Amino acid sequence: MKLAVHSDASYLSEPKARSRAGGHFFLSNGANIPQNNGVILNIAHIIKHVMSSATEAELARLYIMAREAVYIRIILSEMGHKQPPTPIQTDNAMADGVINGKVQPKRTKAIDMRFHWLRDRECQQQFRFYWRPGKLNLADYWTKHHAAKHHQNIRKEFITPQIVLEMLRQRQTSNNKQQQLE
């Protein structure tokens, strides 16, 4: 049971120049690119500070999700599940570059110091940040406004995997049949 996180933000999508952050926390098998094995926590959060760029919004949401992941990592470790660096997926190449030290922003004062906390935690090997396209980011759902049809199509991926629901229905049906025979 290894913790994995997908993180996303939408820039200036809320009233009063606010941005939205979303996170999808799940347990995985520890693969380099973790597979979703059922959600343990979803976060939809409005960032209370006004962000000056999409990259800053993405860094803010990475901070929010990493801060939550610290507690979950501790809980899993206390339960006997040693945690390697938790993979956190981002779909913003610039934010990935800033955190991983590949890009040095010219205006670092514009980015609040708490976002540099992410670099420190990566150096401590608590987290591993990596980039993948937005279509593969499960946190994207929590940051955008979608049509009702989209919600119906994607809901099964976030609440409970479809195979688990089918198993539960089959058990319920067999339990009902046993009760009727008694």
Coordinates of N, CA and C in Angstrom, one line a residue:
M1 N 0.8 -1.2 0.0 CA 0.0 0.0 0.0 C 0.9 1.2 0.0
K2 N 1.0 1.8 -1.2 CA 1.9 3.0 -1.3 C 0.9 4.2 -1.7
L3 N 1.1 5.3 -1.1 CA 0.3 6.4 -1.3 C 0.7 7.1 -2.7
A4 N -0.2 7.5 -3.4 CA 0.1 8.3 -4.7 C -1.0 9.4 -4.8
V5 N -0.6 10.5 -5.5 CA -1.4 11.7 -5.5 C -1.4 12.2 -6.9
H6 N -2.6 12.6 -7.4 CA -2.7 13.4 -8.6 C -3.2 14.8 -8.2
S7 N -2.6 15.8 -8.8 CA -2.9 17.2 -8.3 C -3.2 18.1 -9.6
D8 N -4.2 19.0 -9.5 CA -4.5 19.9 -10.6 C -5.0 21.2 -10.0
A9 N -4.9 22.2 -10.8 CA -5.4 23.6 -10.5 C -6.0 24.2 -11.7
S10 N -7.0 25.1 -11.5 CA -7.6 25.9 -12.5 C -7.3 27.3 -12.1
Y11 N -6.7 28.0 -13.0 CA -6.3 29.4 -12.8 C -7.4 30.4 -13.0
L12 N -7.7 31.2 -12.0 CA -8.7 32.3 -12.1 C -10.1 31.8 -12.5
S13 N -10.5 30.7 -12.0 CA -11.8 30.1 -12.4 C -12.9 30.4 -11.3
E14 N -12.6 31.1 -10.3 CA -13.6 31.4 -9.2 C -13.7 32.9 -9.1
P15 N -14.8 33.3 -8.5 CA -15.0 34.8 -8.3 C -13.9 35.4 -7.4
K16 N -13.8 36.7 -7.6 CA -12.8 37.5 -6.9 C -11.3 37.0 -7.2
A17 N -11.1 36.6 -8.4 CA -9.8 36.3 -9.0 C -9.1 35.1 -8.2
R18 N -10.0 34.2 -7.8 CA -9.5 33.0 -7.1 C -9.3 31.8 -8.0
S19 N -8.4 30.9 -7.6 CA -8.1 29.7 -8.4 C -8.6 28.5 -7.6
R20 N -8.8 27.4 -8.3 CA -9.3 26.2 -7.6 C -8.2 25.1 -7.7
A21 N -8.1 24.3 -6.6 CA -7.1 23.2 -6.5 C -7.9 21.9 -6.3
G22 N -7.4 20.9 -6.9 CA -8.0 19.6 -6.7 C -7.0 18.5 -6.5
G23 N -7.3 17.5 -5.7 CA -6.4 16.4 -5.5 C -7.1 15.1 -5.5
H24 N -6.4 14.0 -5.9 CA -7.0 12.7 -5.9 C -5.9 11.8 -5.3
F25 N -6.2 11.3 -4.1 CA -5.3 10.5 -3.3 C -5.7 9.0 -3.4
F26 N -4.8 8.1 -3.7 CA -5.1 6.7 -3.8 C -4.0 5.9 -3.4
L27 N -4.2 4.6 -3.2 CA -3.2 3.7 -2.8 C -2.8 2.9 -4.1
S28 N -1.5 2.6 -4.2 CA -1.0 2.0 -5.4 C -0.1 0.9 -5.0
N29 N 0.5 0.2 -6.0 CA 1.4 -0.9 -5.8 C 2.9 -0.4 -5.8
G30 N 3.1 0.9 -5.9 CA 4.5 1.4 -5.8 C 5.2 1.4 -7.2
A31 N 4.4 1.3 -8.3 CA 5.0 1.4 -9.6 C 5.5 2.8 -9.9
N32 N 6.4 2.9 -10.9 CA 6.9 4.3 -11.2 C 5.8 5.2 -11.6
I33 N 4.9 4.8 -12.4 CA 3.7 5.6 -12.7 C 2.5 4.8 -12.1
P34 N 2.1 5.2 -10.9 CA 1.1 4.4 -10.1 C -0.3 4.3 -10.8
Q35 N -0.9 3.1 -10.7 CA -2.2 2.9 -11.2 C -3.2 3.2 -10.0
N36 N -4.4 3.7 -10.4 CA -5.4 4.0 -9.4 C -6.0 2.7 -8.9
N37 N -5.9 2.5 -7.6 CA -6.4 1.3 -6.9 C -7.5 1.6 -6.0
G38 N -8.2 2.7 -6.3 CA -9.4 3.1 -5.4 C -9.0 4.3 -4.6
V39 N -9.8 5.3 -4.6 CA -9.6 6.6 -4.0 C -9.7 6.4 -2.5
I40 N -8.8 7.2 -1.8 CA -8.9 7.3 -0.3 C -9.3 8.7 0.1
L41 N -9.0 9.7 -0.8 CA -9.4 11.0 -0.5 C -9.4 11.9 -1.8
N42 N -10.4 12.7 -1.9 CA -10.5 13.6 -3.0 C -10.6 15.0 -2.4
I43 N -9.9 16.0 -2.9 CA -10.0 17.3 -2.4 C -10.4 18.3 -3.5
A44 N -11.3 19.2 -3.2 CA -11.7 20.3 -4.1 C -11.6 21.5 -3.2
H45 N -10.7 22.4 -3.5 CA -10.3 23.5 -2.6 C -10.1 24.8 -3.4
I46 N -10.7 25.9 -2.9 CA -10.4 27.2 -3.5 C -9.2 27.8 -2.8
I47 N -8.2 28.2 -3.6 CA -7.0 28.8 -3.1 C -7.4 30.2 -2.6
K48 N -7.1 30.5 -1.4 CA -7.6 31.8 -0.8 C -6.7 33.0 -1.3
H49 N -5.5 32.7 -1.7 CA -4.6 33.8 -2.2 C -4.9 34.0 -3.7
V50 N -4.7 35.3 -4.1 CA -4.8 35.5 -5.5 C -3.4 35.2 -6.2
M51 N -3.5 34.3 -7.2 CA -2.3 33.8 -7.9 C -2.0 34.7 -9.1
S52 N -0.7 35.0 -9.3 CA -0.3 35.9 -10.4 C -0.1 35.2 -11.7
S53 N -0.1 33.9 -11.7 CA 0.1 33.1 -12.9 C -0.4 31.7 -12.7
A54 N -0.6 31.0 -13.9 CA -1.0 29.6 -13.8 C 0.0 28.7 -13.1
T55 N 1.3 29.0 -13.3 CA 2.3 28.2 -12.6 C 2.2 28.4 -11.1
E56 N 2.0 29.7 -10.7 CA 1.9 29.9 -9.2 C 0.7 29.2 -8.7
A57 N -0.4 29.1 -9.4 CA -1.6 28.4 -9.0 C -1.3 26.9 -8.9
E58 N -0.5 26.4 -9.8 CA -0.2 25.0 -9.8 C 0.8 24.7 -8.7
L59 N 1.7 25.5 -8.3 CA 2.5 25.4 -7.2 C 1.8 25.4 -5.9
A60 N 0.8 26.3 -5.8 CA -0.1 26.4 -4.6 C -0.9 25.1 -4.4
R61 N -1.4 24.5 -5.5 CA -2.2 23.3 -5.3 C -1.2 22.1 -5.0
L62 N 0.0 22.1 -5.5 CA 0.9 21.0 -5.1 C 1.3 21.1 -3.6
Y63 N 1.4 22.4 -3.2 CA 1.7 22.6 -1.7 C 0.5 22.1 -0.9
I64 N -0.7 22.4 -1.3 CA -1.9 21.9 -0.5 C -2.0 20.4 -0.5
M65 N -1.8 19.8 -1.6 CA -1.9 18.3 -1.7 C -0.7 17.6 -1.0
A66 N 0.5 18.2 -1.1 CA 1.6 17.6 -0.4 C 1.4 17.7 1.1
R67 N 0.9 18.9 1.6 CA 0.7 19.1 3.0 C -0.3 18.0 3.5
E68 N -1.3 17.7 2.8 CA -2.3 16.6 3.2 C -1.6 15.3 3.1
A69 N -0.8 15.0 2.2 CA -0.1 13.7 2.0 C 0.8 13.4 3.2
V70 N 1.4 14.4 3.8 CA 2.3 14.2 4.9 C 1.5 13.4 6.0
Y71 N 0.3 13.8 6.4 CA -0.4 13.1 7.4 C -0.8 11.7 7.0
I72 N -1.2 11.5 5.8 CA -1.5 10.2 5.3 C -0.3 9.3 5.3
R73 N 0.9 9.8 4.9 CA 2.1 9.0 4.9 C 2.4 8.6 6.4
I74 N 2.2 9.4 7.3 CA 2.5 9.1 8.7 C 1.5 8.0 9.2
I75 N 0.3 8.1 8.8 CA -0.7 7.1 9.2 C -0.4 5.7 8.6
L76 N -0.1 5.7 7.3 CA 0.3 4.5 6.7 C 1.6 3.8 7.3
S77 N 2.5 4.7 7.6 CA 3.8 4.2 8.2 C 3.5 3.6 9.6
E78 N 2.6 4.3 10.4 CA 2.3 3.8 11.7 C 1.5 2.4 11.6
M79 N 0.8 2.2 10.5 CA 0.1 1.0 10.3 C 1.0 -0.2 9.8
G80 N 2.3 0.2 9.6 CA 3.3 -0.8 9.1 C 3.6 -0.8 7.7
H81 N 3.1 0.2 6.9 CA 3.3 0.3 5.5 C 4.3 1.4 5.2
K82 N 5.6 1.0 5.2 CA 6.7 1.9 5.0 C 6.5 2.6 3.6
Q83 N 6.6 3.9 3.6 CA 6.3 4.7 2.4 C 7.6 5.1 1.7
P84 N 7.8 4.8 0.4 CA 8.8 5.4 -0.4 C 8.4 6.8 -0.7
P85 N 9.3 7.6 -1.4 CA 8.8 9.0 -1.8 C 7.5 8.9 -2.5
T86 N 6.5 9.6 -2.0 CA 5.2 9.6 -2.6 C 5.1 10.3 -3.9
P87 N 4.7 9.6 -5.0 CA 4.6 10.2 -6.3 C 3.4 11.2 -6.4
I88 N 3.7 12.4 -6.8 CA 2.7 13.4 -7.0 C 2.7 13.9 -8.4
Q89 N 1.6 13.6 -9.1 CA 1.5 13.9 -10.6 C 1.0 15.3 -10.8
T90 N 1.7 16.0 -11.7 CA 1.2 17.3 -12.1 C 1.1 17.4 -13.6
D91 N 0.2 18.2 -14.1 CA 0.1 18.4 -15.6 C 0.6 19.7 -16.1
N92 N 1.4 20.4 -15.2 CA 1.9 21.7 -15.6 C 3.5 21.5 -15.7
A93 N 4.0 21.6 -16.9 CA 5.4 21.4 -17.0 C 6.3 22.4 -16.3
M94 N 5.8 23.7 -16.3 CA 6.6 24.7 -15.6 C 6.7 24.5 -14.1
A95 N 5.5 24.1 -13.5 CA 5.5 23.8 -12.1 C 6.5 22.7 -11.8
D96 N 6.4 21.6 -12.6 CA 7.3 20.5 -12.4 C 8.8 20.9 -12.5
G97 N 9.1 21.8 -13.5 CA 10.4 22.3 -13.7 C 10.9 23.1 -12.5
V98 N 10.0 23.9 -11.9 CA 10.4 24.8 -10.8 C 10.7 23.9 -9.5
I99 N 9.8 22.9 -9.3 CA 10.0 22.1 -8.1 C 11.2 21.2 -8.2
N100 N 11.4 20.6 -9.4 CA 12.6 19.7 -9.6 C 13.9 20.4 -9.9
G101 N 13.9 21.8 -9.9 CA 15.1 22.6 -10.1 C 15.5 22.6 -11.5
K102 N 14.7 22.3 -12.5 CA 15.1 22.4 -13.9 C 14.9 23.8 -14.4
V103 N 14.0 24.5 -13.7 CA 13.7 25.9 -14.2 C 13.9 26.8 -12.9
Q104 N 14.5 27.9 -13.1 CA 14.7 28.9 -12.0 C 13.9 30.1 -12.4
P105 N 12.7 30.4 -11.8 CA 11.9 31.6 -12.1 C 12.7 32.9 -11.9
K106 N 12.5 33.8 -12.8 CA 13.2 35.1 -12.6 C 12.6 35.9 -11.4
R107 N 11.3 35.8 -11.2 CA 10.7 36.5 -10.1 C 10.3 35.6 -9.0
T108 N 11.3 35.1 -8.2 CA 11.0 34.2 -7.2 C 10.2 34.9 -6.0
K109 N 10.3 36.2 -5.9 CA 9.5 36.8 -4.8 C 8.0 36.8 -5.1
A110 N 7.7 36.6 -6.3 CA 6.2 36.5 -6.7 C 5.7 35.2 -6.2
I111 N 6.5 34.2 -6.0 CA 6.1 32.9 -5.5 C 6.3 32.8 -4.0
D112 N 5.3 32.7 -3.3 CA 5.3 32.7 -1.8 C 6.3 31.7 -1.3
M113 N 7.0 31.9 -0.2 CA 8.1 31.1 0.3 C 7.6 29.7 0.7
R114 N 6.3 29.6 1.0 CA 5.8 28.3 1.4 C 5.8 27.3 0.3
F115 N 5.8 27.8 -1.0 CA 5.9 26.8 -2.1 C 7.3 26.2 -2.3
H116 N 8.3 26.9 -1.7 CA 9.6 26.3 -1.7 C 9.8 25.2 -0.8
W117 N 8.8 25.0 0.1 CA 8.7 23.9 1.0 C 8.7 22.6 0.2
L118 N 8.1 22.7 -0.9 CA 8.0 21.5 -1.8 C 9.4 21.0 -2.2
R119 N 10.2 21.9 -2.6 CA 11.6 21.5 -2.9 C 12.3 20.8 -1.7
D120 N 12.1 21.4 -0.6 CA 12.8 20.8 0.6 C 12.3 19.4 0.9
R121 N 11.0 19.2 0.8 CA 10.4 17.9 1.0 C 10.8 16.9 0.0
E122 N 11.0 17.3 -1.3 CA 11.5 16.4 -2.3 C 13.0 16.0 -2.0
C123 N 13.8 17.0 -1.5 CA 15.2 16.7 -1.2 C 15.3 15.7 0.0
Q124 N 14.3 15.8 0.9 CA 14.2 14.8 2.0 C 13.6 13.5 1.6
Q125 N 13.3 13.3 0.3 CA 12.8 12.1 -0.3 C 11.4 11.7 0.3
Q126 N 10.6 12.7 0.7 CA 9.2 12.4 1.1 C 8.3 12.4 -0.1
F127 N 8.7 13.1 -1.2 CA 7.8 13.2 -2.4 C 8.7 13.1 -3.6
R128 N 8.0 12.6 -4.7 CA 8.6 12.6 -6.0 C 7.6 13.2 -7.0
F129 N 7.9 14.4 -7.5 CA 7.0 15.1 -8.4 C 7.3 14.7 -9.9
Y130 N 6.3 14.4 -10.6 CA 6.5 14.1 -12.0 C 5.4 14.6 -12.9
W131 N 5.6 14.8 -14.2 CA 4.7 15.4 -15.1 C 4.1 14.3 -16.0
R132 N 2.8 14.4 -16.2 CA 2.0 13.6 -17.2 C 0.9 14.5 -17.8
P133 N 0.5 14.2 -19.0 CA -0.6 15.1 -19.6 C -1.8 15.2 -18.8
G134 N -2.5 16.3 -19.0 CA -3.8 16.6 -18.2 C -4.9 15.5 -18.4
K135 N -5.0 14.9 -19.5 CA -6.0 13.9 -19.7 C -5.8 12.7 -18.8
L136 N -4.6 12.5 -18.3 CA -4.3 11.3 -17.5 C -4.3 11.7 -16.0
N137 N -4.7 13.0 -15.7 CA -4.7 13.5 -14.3 C -6.1 13.3 -13.7
L138 N -6.2 12.5 -12.7 CA -7.5 12.2 -12.1 C -8.0 13.4 -11.2
A139 N -7.1 14.3 -10.9 CA -7.5 15.5 -10.1 C -8.2 16.5 -11.0
D140 N -8.1 16.4 -12.3 CA -8.6 17.4 -13.2 C -10.2 17.5 -13.0
Y141 N -10.8 16.4 -12.7 CA -12.2 16.4 -12.4 C -12.7 17.4 -11.4
W142 N -11.9 17.6 -10.3 CA -12.3 18.4 -9.2 C -12.0 19.8 -9.4
T143 N -11.4 20.2 -10.5 CA -11.0 21.6 -10.6 C -11.8 22.3 -11.8
K144 N -12.5 21.6 -12.5 CA -13.2 22.2 -13.7 C -14.7 22.1 -13.5
H145 N -15.4 22.9 -14.3 CA -16.9 22.9 -14.3 C -17.2 21.9 -15.5
H146 N -18.0 20.9 -15.3 CA -18.3 19.9 -16.3 C -19.9 19.8 -16.5
A147 N -20.2 19.3 -17.7 CA -21.6 19.1 -18.0 C -22.1 17.8 -17.2
A148 N -23.4 17.7 -17.0 CA -24.0 16.6 -16.2 C -23.6 15.2 -16.8
K149 N -23.5 15.2 -18.1 CA -23.2 13.9 -18.8 C -21.7 13.5 -18.5
H150 N -20.8 14.4 -18.4 CA -19.5 14.1 -18.0 C -19.4 13.5 -16.6
H151 N -20.2 14.1 -15.7 CA -20.2 13.6 -14.3 C -20.7 12.2 -14.3
Q152 N -21.8 11.9 -15.0 CA -22.3 10.5 -15.0 C -21.3 9.5 -15.6
N153 N -20.6 9.9 -16.6 CA -19.6 9.0 -17.2 C -18.4 8.7 -16.4
I154 N -18.0 9.7 -15.6 CA -16.7 9.6 -14.9 C -16.9 9.2 -13.4
R155 N -18.0 9.4 -12.9 CA -18.3 9.2 -11.5 C -17.8 7.8 -11.0
K156 N -18.0 6.8 -11.8 CA -17.7 5.4 -11.4 C -16.2 5.3 -11.1
E157 N -15.4 6.1 -11.7 CA -13.9 6.0 -11.5 C -13.5 6.6 -10.2
F158 N -14.3 7.5 -9.6 CA -13.9 8.2 -8.4 C -14.5 7.7 -7.2
I159 N -15.7 7.2 -7.2 CA -16.4 6.9 -6.0 C -16.0 5.5 -5.6
T160 N -16.3 4.5 -6.4 CA -15.9 3.1 -6.1 C -15.7 2.4 -7.4
P161 N -14.6 1.7 -7.6 CA -14.4 1.0 -8.9 C -15.6 0.1 -9.2
Q162 N -15.9 0.0 -10.4 CA -17.1 -0.7 -10.9 C -17.0 -2.2 -10.5
I163 N -15.9 -2.8 -10.5 CA -15.7 -4.2 -10.2 C -16.1 -4.5 -8.7
V164 N -15.8 -3.5 -7.9 CA -16.1 -3.7 -6.4 C -17.6 -3.6 -6.3
L165 N -18.3 -2.7 -7.0 CA -19.7 -2.6 -6.9 C -20.4 -3.9 -7.3
E166 N -19.9 -4.4 -8.4 CA -20.5 -5.7 -8.9 C -20.3 -6.8 -7.9
M167 N -19.2 -6.9 -7.2 CA -18.9 -7.9 -6.2 C -19.9 -7.7 -5.0
L168 N -20.1 -6.5 -4.6 CA -21.0 -6.2 -3.5 C -22.4 -6.6 -3.9
R169 N -22.8 -6.3 -5.1 CA -24.2 -6.6 -5.5 C -24.4 -8.1 -5.5
Q170 N -23.4 -8.9 -6.0 CA -23.5 -10.3 -6.0 C -23.6 -10.9 -4.6
R171 N -22.8 -10.4 -3.7 CA -22.9 -10.8 -2.3 C -24.2 -10.5 -1.7
Q172 N -24.8 -9.3 -2.0 CA -26.1 -9.0 -1.4 C -27.1 -9.9 -2.0
T173 N -27.1 -10.2 -3.3 CA -28.1 -11.1 -3.9 C -28.0 -12.5 -3.3
S174 N -26.8 -13.0 -3.1 CA -26.6 -14.4 -2.5 C -27.1 -14.4 -1.0
N175 N -26.8 -13.3 -0.3 CA -27.3 -13.2 1.1 C -28.8 -13.2 1.2
N176 N -29.4 -12.4 0.3 CA -30.9 -12.4 0.2 C -31.5 -13.7 -0.1
K177 N -30.9 -14.5 -1.0 CA -31.4 -15.8 -1.3 C -31.2 -16.8 -0.1
Q178 N -30.1 -16.7 0.6 CA -29.9 -17.5 1.8 C -31.0 -17.2 2.8
Q179 N -31.3 -15.9 3.0 CA -32.3 -15.6 4.0 C -33.7 -16.1 3.7
Q180 N -34.0 -16.1 2.4 CA -35.3 -16.6 1.9 C -35.4 -18.1 2.1
L181 N -34.3 -18.8 2.0 CA -34.3 -20.2 2.2 C -34.5 -20.6 3.6
E182 N -34.0 -19.8 4.5 CA -34.1 -20.1 6.0 C -35.5 -19.8 6.4

